[in-house]
Tab-separated table of C-alpha atoms in Angstrom:
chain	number	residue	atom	x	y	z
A	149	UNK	CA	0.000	0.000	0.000
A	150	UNK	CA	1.429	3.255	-1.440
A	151	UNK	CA	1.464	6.111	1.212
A	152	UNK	CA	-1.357	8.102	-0.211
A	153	UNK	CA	-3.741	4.660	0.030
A	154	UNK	CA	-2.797	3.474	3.558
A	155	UNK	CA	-3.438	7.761	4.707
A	156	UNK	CA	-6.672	7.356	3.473
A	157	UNK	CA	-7.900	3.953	4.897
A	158	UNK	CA	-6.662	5.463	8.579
A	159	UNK	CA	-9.029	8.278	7.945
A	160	UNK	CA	-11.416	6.021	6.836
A	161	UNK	CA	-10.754	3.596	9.980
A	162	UNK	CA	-11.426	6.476	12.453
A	163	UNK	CA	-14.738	7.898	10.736
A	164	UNK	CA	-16.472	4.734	10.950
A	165	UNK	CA	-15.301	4.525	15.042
A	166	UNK	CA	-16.725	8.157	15.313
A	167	UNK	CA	-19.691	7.968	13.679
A	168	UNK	CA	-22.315	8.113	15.918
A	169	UNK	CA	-19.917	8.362	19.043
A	170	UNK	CA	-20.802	11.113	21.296
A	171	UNK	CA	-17.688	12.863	22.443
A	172	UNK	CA	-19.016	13.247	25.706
A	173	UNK	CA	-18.506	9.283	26.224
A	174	UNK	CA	-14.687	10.011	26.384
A	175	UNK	CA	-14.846	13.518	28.319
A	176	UNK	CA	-12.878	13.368	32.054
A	177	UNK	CA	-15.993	15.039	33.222
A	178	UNK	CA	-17.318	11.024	33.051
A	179	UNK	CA	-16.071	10.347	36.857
A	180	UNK	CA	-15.255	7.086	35.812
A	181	UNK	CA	-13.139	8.780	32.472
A	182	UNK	CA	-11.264	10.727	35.198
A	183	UNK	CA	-10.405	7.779	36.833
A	184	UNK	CA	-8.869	6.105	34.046
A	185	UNK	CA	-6.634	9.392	32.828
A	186	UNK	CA	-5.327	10.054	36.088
A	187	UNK	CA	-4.219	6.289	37.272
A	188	UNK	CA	-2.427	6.658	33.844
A	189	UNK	CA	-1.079	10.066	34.147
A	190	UNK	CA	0.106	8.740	37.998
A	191	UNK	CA	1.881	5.670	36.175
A	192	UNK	CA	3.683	7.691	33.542
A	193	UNK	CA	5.006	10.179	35.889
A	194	UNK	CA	6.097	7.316	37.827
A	195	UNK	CA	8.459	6.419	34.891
A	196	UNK	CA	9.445	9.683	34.055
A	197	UNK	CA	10.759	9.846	37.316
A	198	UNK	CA	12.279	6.570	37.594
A	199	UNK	CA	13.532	5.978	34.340
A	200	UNK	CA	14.227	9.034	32.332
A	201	UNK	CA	18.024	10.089	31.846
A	202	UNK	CA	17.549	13.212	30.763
A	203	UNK	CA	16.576	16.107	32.923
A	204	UNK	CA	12.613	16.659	32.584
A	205	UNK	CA	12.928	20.063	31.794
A	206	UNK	CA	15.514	19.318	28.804
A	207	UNK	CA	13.882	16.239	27.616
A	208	UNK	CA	12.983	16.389	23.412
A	209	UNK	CA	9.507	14.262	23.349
A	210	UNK	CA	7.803	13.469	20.270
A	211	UNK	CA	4.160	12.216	20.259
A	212	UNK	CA	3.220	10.003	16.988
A	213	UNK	CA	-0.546	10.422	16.395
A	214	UNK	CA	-0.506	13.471	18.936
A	215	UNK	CA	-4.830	13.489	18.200
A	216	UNK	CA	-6.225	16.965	20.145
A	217	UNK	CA	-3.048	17.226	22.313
A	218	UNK	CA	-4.111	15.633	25.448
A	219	UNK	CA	-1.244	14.189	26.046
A	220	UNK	CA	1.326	16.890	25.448
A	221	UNK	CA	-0.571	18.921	27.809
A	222	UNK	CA	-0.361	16.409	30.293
A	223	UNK	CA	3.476	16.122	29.682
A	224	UNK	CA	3.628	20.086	30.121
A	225	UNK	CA	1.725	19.678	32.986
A	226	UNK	CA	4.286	17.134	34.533
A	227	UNK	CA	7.304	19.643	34.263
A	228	UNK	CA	8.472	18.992	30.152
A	229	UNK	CA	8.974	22.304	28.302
A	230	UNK	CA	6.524	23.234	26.096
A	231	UNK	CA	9.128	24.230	23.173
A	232	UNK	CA	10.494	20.259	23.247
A	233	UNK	CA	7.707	19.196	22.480
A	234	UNK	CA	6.532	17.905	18.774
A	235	UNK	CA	3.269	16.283	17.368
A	236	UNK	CA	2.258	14.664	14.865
A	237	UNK	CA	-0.745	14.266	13.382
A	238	UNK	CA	-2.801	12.391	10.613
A	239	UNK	CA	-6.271	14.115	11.191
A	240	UNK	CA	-6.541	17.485	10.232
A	241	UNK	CA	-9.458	18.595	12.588
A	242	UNK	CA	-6.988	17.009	15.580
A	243	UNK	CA	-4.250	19.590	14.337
A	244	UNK	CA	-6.272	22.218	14.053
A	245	UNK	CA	-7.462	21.924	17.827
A	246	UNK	CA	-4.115	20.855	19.008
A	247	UNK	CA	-2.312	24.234	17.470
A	248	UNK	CA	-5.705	25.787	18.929
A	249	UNK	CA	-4.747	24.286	22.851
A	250	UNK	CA	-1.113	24.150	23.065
A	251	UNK	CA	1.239	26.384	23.503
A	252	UNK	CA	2.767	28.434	20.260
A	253	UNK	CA	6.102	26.915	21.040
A	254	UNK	CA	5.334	23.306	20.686
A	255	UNK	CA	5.428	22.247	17.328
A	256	UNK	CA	2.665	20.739	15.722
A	257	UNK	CA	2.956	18.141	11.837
A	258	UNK	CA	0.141	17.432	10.107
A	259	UNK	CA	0.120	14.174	8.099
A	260	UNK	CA	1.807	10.657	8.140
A	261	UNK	CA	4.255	10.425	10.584
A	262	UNK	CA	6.398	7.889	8.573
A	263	UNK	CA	7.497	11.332	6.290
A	264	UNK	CA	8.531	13.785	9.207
A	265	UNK	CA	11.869	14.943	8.715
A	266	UNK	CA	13.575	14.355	11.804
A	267	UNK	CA	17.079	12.672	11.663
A	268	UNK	CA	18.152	9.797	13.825
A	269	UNK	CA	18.456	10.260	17.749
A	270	UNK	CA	16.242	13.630	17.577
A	271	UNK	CA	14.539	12.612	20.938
A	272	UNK	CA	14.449	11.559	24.687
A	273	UNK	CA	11.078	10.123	24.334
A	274	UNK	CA	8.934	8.602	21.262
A	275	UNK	CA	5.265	8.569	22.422
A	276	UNK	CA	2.727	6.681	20.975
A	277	UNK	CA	-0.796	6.391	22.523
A	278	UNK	CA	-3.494	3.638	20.851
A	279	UNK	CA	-2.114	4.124	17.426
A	280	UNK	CA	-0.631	1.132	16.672
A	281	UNK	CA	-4.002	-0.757	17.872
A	282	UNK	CA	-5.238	0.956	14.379
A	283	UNK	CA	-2.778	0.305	11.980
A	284	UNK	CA	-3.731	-3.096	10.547
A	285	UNK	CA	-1.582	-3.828	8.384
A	286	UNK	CA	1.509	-5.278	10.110
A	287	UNK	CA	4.066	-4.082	7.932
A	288	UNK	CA	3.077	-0.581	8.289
A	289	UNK	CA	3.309	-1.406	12.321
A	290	UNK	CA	7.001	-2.533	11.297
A	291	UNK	CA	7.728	0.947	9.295
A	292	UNK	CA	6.386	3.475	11.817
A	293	UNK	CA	7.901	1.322	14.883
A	294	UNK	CA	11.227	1.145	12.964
A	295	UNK	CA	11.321	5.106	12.560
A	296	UNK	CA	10.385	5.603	15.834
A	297	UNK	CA	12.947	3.581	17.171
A	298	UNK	CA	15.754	5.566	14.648
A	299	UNK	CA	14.110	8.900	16.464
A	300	UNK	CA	15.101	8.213	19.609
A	301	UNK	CA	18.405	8.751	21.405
A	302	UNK	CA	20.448	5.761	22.500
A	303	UNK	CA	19.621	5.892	26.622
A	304	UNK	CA	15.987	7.184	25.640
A	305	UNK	CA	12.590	5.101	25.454
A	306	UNK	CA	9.886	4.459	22.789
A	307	UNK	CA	6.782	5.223	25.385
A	308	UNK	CA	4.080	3.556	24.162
A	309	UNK	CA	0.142	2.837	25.667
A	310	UNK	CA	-2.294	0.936	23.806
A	311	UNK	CA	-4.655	-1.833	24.546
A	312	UNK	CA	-4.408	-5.464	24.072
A	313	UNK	CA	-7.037	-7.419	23.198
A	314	UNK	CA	-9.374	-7.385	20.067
A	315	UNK	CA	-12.764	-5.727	20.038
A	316	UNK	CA	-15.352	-7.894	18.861
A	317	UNK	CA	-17.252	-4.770	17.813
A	318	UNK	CA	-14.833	-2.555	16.460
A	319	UNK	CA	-13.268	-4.470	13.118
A	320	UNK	CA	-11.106	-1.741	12.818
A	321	UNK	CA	-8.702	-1.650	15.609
A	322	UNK	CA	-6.284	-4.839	16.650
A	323	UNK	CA	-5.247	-5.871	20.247
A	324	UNK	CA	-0.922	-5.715	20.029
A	325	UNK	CA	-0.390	-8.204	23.465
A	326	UNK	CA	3.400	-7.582	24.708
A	327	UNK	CA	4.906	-10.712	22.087
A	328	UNK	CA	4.012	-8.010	19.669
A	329	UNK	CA	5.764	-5.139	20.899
A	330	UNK	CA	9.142	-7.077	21.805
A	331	UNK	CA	8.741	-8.188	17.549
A	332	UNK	CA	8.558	-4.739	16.515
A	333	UNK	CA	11.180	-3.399	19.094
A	334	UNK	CA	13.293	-6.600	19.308
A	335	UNK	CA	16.909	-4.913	20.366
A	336	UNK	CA	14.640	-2.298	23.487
A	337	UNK	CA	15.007	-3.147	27.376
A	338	UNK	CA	10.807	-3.203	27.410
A	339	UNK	CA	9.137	-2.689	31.156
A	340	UNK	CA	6.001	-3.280	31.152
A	341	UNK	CA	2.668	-2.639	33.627
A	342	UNK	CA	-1.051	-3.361	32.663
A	343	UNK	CA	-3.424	-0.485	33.204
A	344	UNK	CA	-6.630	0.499	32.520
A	345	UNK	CA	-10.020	-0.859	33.792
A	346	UNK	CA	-11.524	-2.262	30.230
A	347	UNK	CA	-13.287	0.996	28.789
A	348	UNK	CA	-16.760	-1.337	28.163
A	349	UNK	CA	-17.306	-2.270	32.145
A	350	UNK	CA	-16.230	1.053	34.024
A	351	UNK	CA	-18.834	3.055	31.735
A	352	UNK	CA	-21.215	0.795	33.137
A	353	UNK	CA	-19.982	0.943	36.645
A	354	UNK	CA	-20.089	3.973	39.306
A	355	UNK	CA	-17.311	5.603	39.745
A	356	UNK	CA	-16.719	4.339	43.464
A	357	UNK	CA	-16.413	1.203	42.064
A	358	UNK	CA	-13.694	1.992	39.451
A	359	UNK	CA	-11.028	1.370	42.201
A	360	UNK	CA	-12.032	-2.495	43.730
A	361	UNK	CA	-13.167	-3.683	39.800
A	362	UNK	CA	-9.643	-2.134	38.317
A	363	UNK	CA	-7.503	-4.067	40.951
A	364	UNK	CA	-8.405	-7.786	38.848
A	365	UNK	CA	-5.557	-8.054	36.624
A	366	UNK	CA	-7.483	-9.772	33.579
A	367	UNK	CA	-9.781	-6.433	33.622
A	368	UNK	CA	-6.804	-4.549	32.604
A	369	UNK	CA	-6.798	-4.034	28.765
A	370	UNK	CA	-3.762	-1.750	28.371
A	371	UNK	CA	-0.033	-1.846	28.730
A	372	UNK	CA	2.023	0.981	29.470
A	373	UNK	CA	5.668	0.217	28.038
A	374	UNK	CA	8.775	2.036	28.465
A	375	UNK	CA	10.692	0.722	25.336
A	376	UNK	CA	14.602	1.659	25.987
A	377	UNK	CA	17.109	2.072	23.741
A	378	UNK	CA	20.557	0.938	24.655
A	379	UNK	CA	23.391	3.263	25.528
């Protein structure tokens, strides 16, 4: 699949998982939402703390399918400079909103992140956030990981979230378990933790519940991954 034809089936992919999606289903105004994000944002500060080489403040941090910026405002908000940080994006409604919400000085691309022009060991940090779960054609999986992995400075970490298992009503998305993510980074130090109270039962439970259902391992659907590079 040429370039043009696999940019075009993504934007096709995510249409369909919109369409008739409410975006108030995902808002951290849902208690239960809230919980989700911050166990997340606790875990990734966690690693930032424990495993980052690079001073936070100086750390270079691009996101690869940055969407409306959530998560570069999140790293801001965890001490990261605004002006290291890069996005890219596929969607152009998602850049538009993410130039709209972050700061001036973080840098925003707009279209398939397998063409930015960033030479090899340009970052501390590679971030990727449920993208891979929508690329479905493995070899594409194998291109982006490949130049994400180039990207990112020998001592620094692919960080990567995304779910694991398959969604029987969602065709277009694909569970990548951990065997998966040690094929497409096979030379990374990978540590791993499962987060994430599977999206289908917290939105049907209250949010006091969120807590005792989340601590069952199996109900876990995502990994959090700090994919390291070797020195």
């Amino acid at each position: 699949m040429n370039n043009p034809d696999r940019v075009e089936a993504i934007k096709q992919q995510y249409a369909r998982r919109m369409a008739g999606v409410h975006k108030s289903v995902y808002l951290p105004t849902n208690p239960v939402n809230l919980k989700s994000i911050q166990e997340r944002e606790r875990a990734i500060a966690a690693l930032l703390v424990r495993e980052l080489t690079a001073p936070l403040w100086d750390a270079r941090v691009l996101e690869v399918g940055s969407g409306n910026g959530d998560n570069l405002l999140m790293l801001i908000r965890l001490g990261l400079d605004p002006a290291n940080l890069v996005g890219s994006e596929l969607l152009p409604k998602r850049v538009a909103s993410s130039r709209h919400r972050l700061p001036s000085s973080t840098e925003i691309h707009s279209g398939d992140a397998c063409e930015l022009p960033y030479p090899k060991d340009s970052f501390d940090i590679v971030l990727q956030s449920t993208v891979f779960t929508s690329l479905l054609d493995p070899d594409f999986q194998q291109e982006l990981a490949a130049k994400m992995w180039s990207w990112t400075r020998p001592g620094g970490a692919v960080l990567w979230y995304d779910f694991t298992y398959n969604n029987p009503r969602n065709p277009d998305v694909r569970g990548v378990p951990l065997k998966r993510v040690r094929e497409l980074f096979p030379l990374a130090e990978i540590v791993s933790q499962r987060l994430t109270l599977a999206p289908p039962i917290a939105r049907r439970l209250p949010a006091w519940l969120y807590d005792s259902a989340n601590v069952l391992w199996p109900l876990r659907t995502h990994l959090l991954c700090w994919i390291r590079k070797p020195l």
